[in-house]
Amino acid sequence: MSVATFGGPGFSTIFQGIAPEFNETALIPYYRDIYYHDPVAGAAVDISSSFPFSDMALTGLESSDLKIYNESLARINIRTLMQEISNNYMIDGQFTGTLVYDSNRHSFQDVLIHDALNTSVSPQPFHAMEPVVQVNSSGPLNQLVNSSSPYLDSILSSYPAGIVERFMSGTVVLDPITTLFIPRKGAMDRNSVSYLKRILPMYMLEKVLYRGTLTEAHKRQRSTSHITAGDDVWTPTDTELQSILTEFQRSELDPLGAWIITRPGVSIEEIRPGGEMWKWTDLIDLLVPYKLRALGISEAFLSGEASYATAEAAITVFLDSMDAYRQMLTYRVFTR
């Protein structure tokens, strides 16, 4: 925020000139780098994406009627798929997949997952209308088809005819009926937003400091020694200076401790201590609380300050509020 005498205030985003602030697709490599290398954010995504899903059973109909649904869930491997959807949803800010329908068996056979980097979603001002999603999965599919594997050939031959050829042709507009598009919504100025977006400022700072720390670690591990030789009655020659330097360098290699004899007029002092810089390790502990707050994780639970009774009371309040909300919705439906 800058205020000029003429023209009024000027606004600039926090990442203006640093990162593509309003291009979420261009920021996906940043988010994936955070997931793989940040110990706080990566662990938070893993826990959140795997914690809600466990073994499940489909009920509500007779066994004979549920057979076709259970077969579809088994082929899709819904237990693993839900975790992958949640993972992409939190990291990339969206998940896009195409359901592969087998018309002979009248069931869904698989899900073709599209990389968010190859996905384009048009802005949608109407809330109830499905967005227009364009994907280009020709690269991964070409690699799969050209892998020359008899096993893959037999598997792909069982897929519906034309499903692979269609997406290998290039950019395809997805059919809303067979499309799984799950965006993580934020403000209305973008289609989706990553769960890791709020820790981007800390990530940028850590990335610069990490590279600088790694570079300095390869340069110098100890302080620099400064040797002064000479006095009023002795001016050392270049040969004598080199001889003194050689002796001190050899003393550093002696594991038992070296003895060096010099004439008067030789003094040593340590300058520029090793590691005297702003290091990445100086900020690790300082940035952890900020990351936890940005990710919406309670520091009290991680530190052990919150008791089980506190957690149980919070869950009870949440369930009571959800029950009241359900009753309100039921009342509104029946009164209409």
Coordinates of C-alpha atoms in Angstrom, one line a residue:
M1 CA 0.0 0.0 0.0
S2 CA 1.6 3.3 -1.1
V3 CA 0.0 6.7 -1.0
A4 CA 1.0 9.4 -3.4
T5 CA 0.3 13.1 -3.3
F6 CA -1.6 12.9 -6.6
G7 CA -3.6 9.9 -7.8
G8 CA -4.6 8.3 -4.5
P9 CA -3.4 5.0 -3.0
G10 CA -1.7 2.4 -5.1
F11 CA -2.3 -1.3 -4.3
S12 CA 0.1 -4.2 -4.9
T13 CA -0.2 -7.8 -3.7
I14 CA 2.3 -9.4 -1.4
F15 CA 3.8 -11.5 -4.2
Q16 CA 3.8 -8.8 -7.0
G17 CA 7.0 -9.2 -9.0
I18 CA 7.9 -12.4 -7.0
A19 CA 5.3 -15.1 -7.9
P20 CA 2.3 -15.3 -10.2
E21 CA -0.3 -14.3 -7.6
F22 CA -3.5 -14.8 -9.6
N23 CA -2.4 -17.8 -11.6
E24 CA -3.0 -20.8 -9.4
T25 CA -1.9 -23.2 -12.1
A26 CA 1.5 -21.6 -12.3
L27 CA 1.8 -21.8 -8.5
I28 CA 1.1 -25.6 -8.4
P29 CA 4.9 -26.5 -8.7
Y30 CA 5.4 -24.3 -5.6
Y31 CA 2.7 -26.1 -3.7
R32 CA 4.1 -29.6 -4.6
D33 CA 7.6 -28.5 -3.6
I34 CA 6.1 -27.4 -0.2
Y35 CA 4.4 -30.8 0.2
Y36 CA 7.5 -32.8 -0.6
H37 CA 10.0 -30.8 1.4
D38 CA 8.3 -28.9 4.2
P39 CA 8.0 -31.1 7.3
V40 CA 5.0 -29.2 8.8
A41 CA 2.9 -28.7 5.6
G42 CA 3.7 -32.1 4.1
A43 CA 2.8 -33.9 7.3
A44 CA -0.4 -31.8 7.7
V45 CA -1.6 -32.8 4.2
D46 CA -0.8 -36.5 4.7
I47 CA -2.7 -36.6 8.0
S48 CA -5.7 -34.6 6.8
S49 CA -6.0 -36.6 3.5
S50 CA -5.7 -40.0 5.1
F51 CA -7.4 -39.6 8.5
P52 CA -11.1 -39.4 7.4
F53 CA -11.1 -42.5 5.3
S54 CA -11.2 -46.1 6.6
D55 CA -12.9 -49.3 5.7
M56 CA -16.4 -48.8 4.4
A57 CA -19.5 -50.8 3.5
L58 CA -22.3 -49.9 1.2
T59 CA -25.8 -50.6 2.6
G60 CA -29.4 -49.6 2.1
L61 CA -30.5 -52.2 -0.5
E62 CA -30.6 -56.0 -0.9
S63 CA -27.4 -57.8 -1.7
S64 CA -28.5 -58.6 -5.2
D65 CA -29.2 -54.9 -5.9
L66 CA -25.9 -53.7 -4.3
K67 CA -23.8 -56.1 -6.4
I68 CA -23.3 -53.7 -9.4
Y69 CA -22.4 -50.9 -7.1
N70 CA -19.9 -52.9 -5.0
E71 CA -18.3 -54.2 -8.2
S72 CA -17.8 -50.6 -9.4
L73 CA -16.3 -49.5 -6.1
A74 CA -14.0 -52.5 -6.1
R75 CA -12.8 -51.7 -9.7
I76 CA -12.2 -48.1 -8.9
N77 CA -10.6 -49.0 -5.6
I78 CA -12.6 -46.2 -3.8
R79 CA -10.7 -46.5 -0.6
T80 CA -7.4 -45.5 -2.2
L81 CA -9.0 -43.1 -4.6
M82 CA -10.6 -41.0 -1.9
Q83 CA -7.2 -40.4 -0.3
E84 CA -5.7 -39.5 -3.6
I85 CA -8.6 -37.1 -4.3
S86 CA -8.1 -35.5 -0.9
N87 CA -4.4 -35.2 -1.4
N88 CA -4.7 -33.4 -4.8
Y89 CA -7.6 -31.3 -3.5
M90 CA -5.4 -29.9 -0.7
I91 CA -2.1 -29.6 -2.6
D92 CA -3.2 -28.5 -6.1
G93 CA -6.5 -27.0 -5.0
Q94 CA -8.5 -29.2 -7.2
F95 CA -9.1 -32.8 -8.5
T96 CA -10.2 -33.6 -12.0
G97 CA -11.0 -37.1 -13.2
T98 CA -13.0 -38.8 -15.9
L99 CA -15.1 -41.8 -15.1
V100 CA -14.6 -44.7 -17.5
Y101 CA -18.0 -46.4 -18.1
D102 CA -18.2 -50.0 -19.3
S103 CA -21.4 -50.2 -21.3
N104 CA -21.2 -54.0 -21.6
R105 CA -21.1 -54.5 -17.8
H106 CA -23.1 -51.4 -17.1
S107 CA -20.7 -50.2 -14.4
F108 CA -17.8 -47.8 -14.0
Q109 CA -14.5 -49.5 -14.6
D110 CA -11.9 -46.9 -13.7
V111 CA -11.1 -43.2 -13.3
L112 CA -8.8 -41.3 -15.7
I113 CA -7.0 -38.7 -13.5
H114 CA -5.9 -35.5 -15.1
D115 CA -3.0 -33.5 -13.9
A116 CA -4.0 -30.1 -12.6
L117 CA -1.1 -28.6 -14.6
N118 CA -2.8 -29.8 -17.8
T119 CA -6.3 -28.6 -16.8
S120 CA -8.0 -25.4 -17.7
V121 CA -11.2 -24.3 -16.0
S122 CA -13.2 -21.4 -17.3
P123 CA -14.6 -18.8 -14.8
Q124 CA -18.1 -19.7 -13.8
P125 CA -20.3 -16.8 -12.4
F126 CA -23.4 -19.0 -12.1
H127 CA -23.3 -21.1 -9.0
A128 CA -25.6 -23.9 -10.1
M129 CA -24.0 -24.3 -13.6
E130 CA -21.2 -26.9 -14.2
P131 CA -17.9 -25.3 -15.2
V132 CA -16.3 -25.9 -18.5
V133 CA -13.2 -28.0 -18.0
Q134 CA -10.6 -28.6 -20.7
V135 CA -7.8 -31.1 -20.2
N136 CA -4.8 -32.3 -22.2
S137 CA -3.6 -35.7 -21.0
S138 CA -2.0 -36.8 -24.3
G139 CA 1.5 -36.8 -22.8
P140 CA 1.0 -39.3 -20.0
L141 CA -1.3 -41.4 -22.2
N142 CA 1.3 -41.6 -25.0
Q143 CA 3.9 -42.7 -22.6
L144 CA 1.6 -45.4 -21.3
V145 CA 0.6 -46.7 -24.7
N146 CA 4.2 -46.6 -26.1
S147 CA 5.6 -48.5 -23.1
S148 CA 5.6 -51.8 -25.1
S149 CA 4.3 -53.8 -22.2
P150 CA 2.1 -56.9 -22.9
Y151 CA 0.5 -56.5 -19.6
L152 CA -0.6 -53.0 -20.3
D153 CA -1.8 -54.0 -23.8
S154 CA -4.1 -56.6 -22.3
I155 CA -5.5 -54.2 -19.7
L156 CA -6.1 -51.4 -22.2
S157 CA -7.9 -53.8 -24.6
S158 CA -10.5 -54.3 -21.9
Y159 CA -11.3 -50.6 -21.7
P160 CA -14.1 -49.1 -23.7
A161 CA -13.2 -48.5 -27.3
G162 CA -12.2 -44.9 -28.1
I163 CA -11.6 -43.7 -24.5
V164 CA -7.8 -43.7 -24.8
E165 CA -7.8 -42.4 -28.4
R166 CA -10.0 -39.6 -27.5
F167 CA -7.8 -38.1 -24.8
M168 CA -4.6 -38.8 -26.8
S169 CA -5.8 -36.5 -29.6
G170 CA -5.0 -33.3 -27.6
T171 CA -7.2 -30.8 -25.7
V172 CA -10.6 -32.2 -24.8
V173 CA -13.6 -30.5 -23.2
L174 CA -14.9 -32.9 -20.5
D175 CA -18.4 -34.1 -20.3
P176 CA -20.0 -32.9 -17.0
I177 CA -21.9 -36.2 -16.6
T178 CA -18.8 -38.4 -16.4
T179 CA -16.4 -35.7 -14.9
L180 CA -15.3 -35.6 -11.3
F181 CA -14.2 -31.9 -10.8
I182 CA -13.7 -31.0 -7.1
P183 CA -12.3 -27.5 -6.6
R184 CA -11.2 -26.1 -3.2
K185 CA -13.0 -22.8 -3.3
G186 CA -11.8 -19.6 -1.7
A187 CA -12.7 -16.1 -2.8
M188 CA -14.6 -15.5 -6.0
D189 CA -11.6 -14.1 -7.9
R190 CA -10.2 -17.6 -8.7
N191 CA -11.6 -21.0 -9.5
S192 CA -9.7 -22.9 -6.8
V193 CA -7.0 -22.3 -4.2
S194 CA -4.5 -24.6 -2.5
Y195 CA -4.6 -25.5 1.1
L196 CA -0.9 -24.5 1.2
K197 CA -1.3 -21.0 -0.2
R198 CA -1.1 -19.2 3.2
I199 CA 2.4 -20.5 3.9
L200 CA 3.9 -19.3 0.6
P201 CA 5.5 -16.2 2.3
M202 CA 7.3 -18.5 4.8
Y203 CA 8.2 -20.9 2.0
M204 CA 9.8 -18.2 -0.1
L205 CA 11.9 -17.0 2.8
E206 CA 13.0 -20.5 3.8
K207 CA 13.9 -21.4 0.2
V208 CA 16.3 -18.4 -0.1
L209 CA 17.8 -19.1 3.3
Y210 CA 18.2 -22.8 2.6
R211 CA 20.1 -22.3 -0.6
G212 CA 22.3 -19.7 1.0
T213 CA 23.0 -22.0 4.0
L214 CA 23.8 -24.9 1.6
T215 CA 26.2 -22.8 -0.4
E216 CA 28.0 -21.5 2.7
A217 CA 28.3 -25.0 4.1
H218 CA 30.3 -26.0 1.1
K219 CA 32.6 -23.0 1.3
R220 CA 34.0 -22.7 4.9
Q221 CA 33.5 -24.7 8.0
R222 CA 35.7 -22.7 10.3
S223 CA 37.0 -19.2 10.9
T224 CA 39.7 -17.7 8.8
S225 CA 43.2 -17.4 10.3
H226 CA 45.1 -14.1 9.8
I227 CA 48.9 -14.4 10.2
T228 CA 51.0 -11.2 10.7
A229 CA 54.8 -11.5 10.3
G230 CA 57.5 -8.9 10.6
D231 CA 58.6 -6.2 13.0
D232 CA 61.0 -3.2 13.1
V233 CA 64.1 -5.3 12.6
W234 CA 62.8 -8.0 10.4
T235 CA 60.9 -7.8 7.1
P236 CA 60.1 -11.3 5.9
T237 CA 60.6 -12.2 2.2
D238 CA 57.9 -13.8 0.1
T239 CA 59.7 -17.2 0.6
E240 CA 59.6 -16.8 4.4
L241 CA 55.9 -15.8 4.3
Q242 CA 55.1 -18.9 2.2
S243 CA 57.1 -21.1 4.5
I244 CA 55.2 -19.8 7.6
L245 CA 51.9 -20.3 5.9
T246 CA 52.8 -23.8 4.9
E247 CA 53.7 -24.8 8.4
F248 CA 50.4 -23.5 9.8
Q249 CA 48.4 -25.3 7.0
R250 CA 50.2 -28.5 7.8
S251 CA 49.4 -28.1 11.5
E252 CA 45.7 -28.2 10.7
L253 CA 46.2 -31.8 9.4
D254 CA 47.9 -33.2 12.4
P255 CA 45.4 -35.2 14.5
L256 CA 47.6 -35.3 17.6
G257 CA 48.2 -31.6 17.9
A258 CA 51.0 -29.7 16.2
W259 CA 54.0 -27.7 17.5
I260 CA 55.1 -24.7 15.5
I261 CA 58.2 -22.6 16.3
T262 CA 58.4 -19.1 15.0
R263 CA 60.7 -16.1 15.6
P264 CA 59.4 -13.0 17.3
G265 CA 57.2 -10.9 15.1
V266 CA 54.7 -13.6 14.1
S267 CA 51.1 -13.3 15.4
I268 CA 47.9 -15.1 14.6
E269 CA 44.3 -14.1 15.0
E270 CA 41.0 -15.6 14.0
I271 CA 38.8 -13.5 11.7
R272 CA 35.4 -14.2 10.0
P273 CA 34.2 -17.0 12.2
G274 CA 32.6 -19.9 10.3
G275 CA 28.8 -20.0 10.1
E276 CA 28.5 -16.3 10.9
M277 CA 25.6 -15.6 8.6
W278 CA 21.8 -15.7 8.5
K279 CA 21.1 -19.4 8.2
W280 CA 18.0 -21.5 7.4
T281 CA 18.4 -23.3 10.7
D282 CA 18.0 -20.1 12.6
L283 CA 14.3 -19.8 11.5
I284 CA 13.0 -23.4 11.7
D285 CA 11.6 -23.2 15.2
L286 CA 10.4 -19.6 14.7
L287 CA 8.4 -20.4 11.6
V288 CA 6.6 -23.5 12.9
P289 CA 3.9 -21.7 14.9
Y290 CA 3.2 -19.4 11.9
K291 CA 2.8 -22.4 9.6
L292 CA 0.5 -24.2 12.0
R293 CA -1.7 -21.2 12.3
A294 CA -1.8 -20.7 8.5
L295 CA -2.8 -24.4 8.1
G296 CA -5.5 -24.2 10.8
I297 CA -3.7 -26.7 13.1
S298 CA -4.1 -26.2 16.8
E299 CA -0.7 -25.7 18.6
A300 CA -2.3 -26.8 21.9
F301 CA -3.0 -30.3 20.6
L302 CA 0.5 -30.7 19.2
S303 CA 2.2 -29.4 22.4
G304 CA 0.0 -31.6 24.7
E305 CA -1.5 -28.6 26.5
A306 CA -5.1 -29.5 25.4
S307 CA -6.5 -32.4 27.3
Y308 CA -8.8 -35.2 26.1
A309 CA -11.7 -33.7 28.0
T310 CA -11.3 -30.4 26.1
A311 CA -11.3 -32.2 22.8
E312 CA -14.3 -34.3 23.8
A313 CA -16.2 -31.1 24.8
A314 CA -15.4 -29.4 21.5
I315 CA -16.6 -32.4 19.6
T316 CA -19.8 -32.6 21.6
V317 CA -20.5 -28.9 20.9
F318 CA -19.8 -29.5 17.2
L319 CA -22.2 -32.5 17.0
D320 CA -24.9 -30.6 18.9
S321 CA -24.7 -27.7 16.4
M322 CA -24.8 -30.1 13.5
D323 CA -27.9 -31.9 14.9
A324 CA -29.6 -28.5 15.3
Y325 CA -28.7 -27.6 11.8
R326 CA -30.1 -30.9 10.5
Q327 CA -33.3 -30.4 12.4
M328 CA -33.6 -26.9 10.9
L329 CA -33.2 -28.2 7.4
T330 CA -35.7 -30.9 8.0
Y331 CA -38.2 -28.4 9.3
R332 CA -37.7 -26.2 6.2
V333 CA -38.1 -29.1 3.8
F334 CA -41.4 -30.3 5.4
T335 CA -42.8 -26.9 5.8
R336 CA -42.3 -26.2 2.1

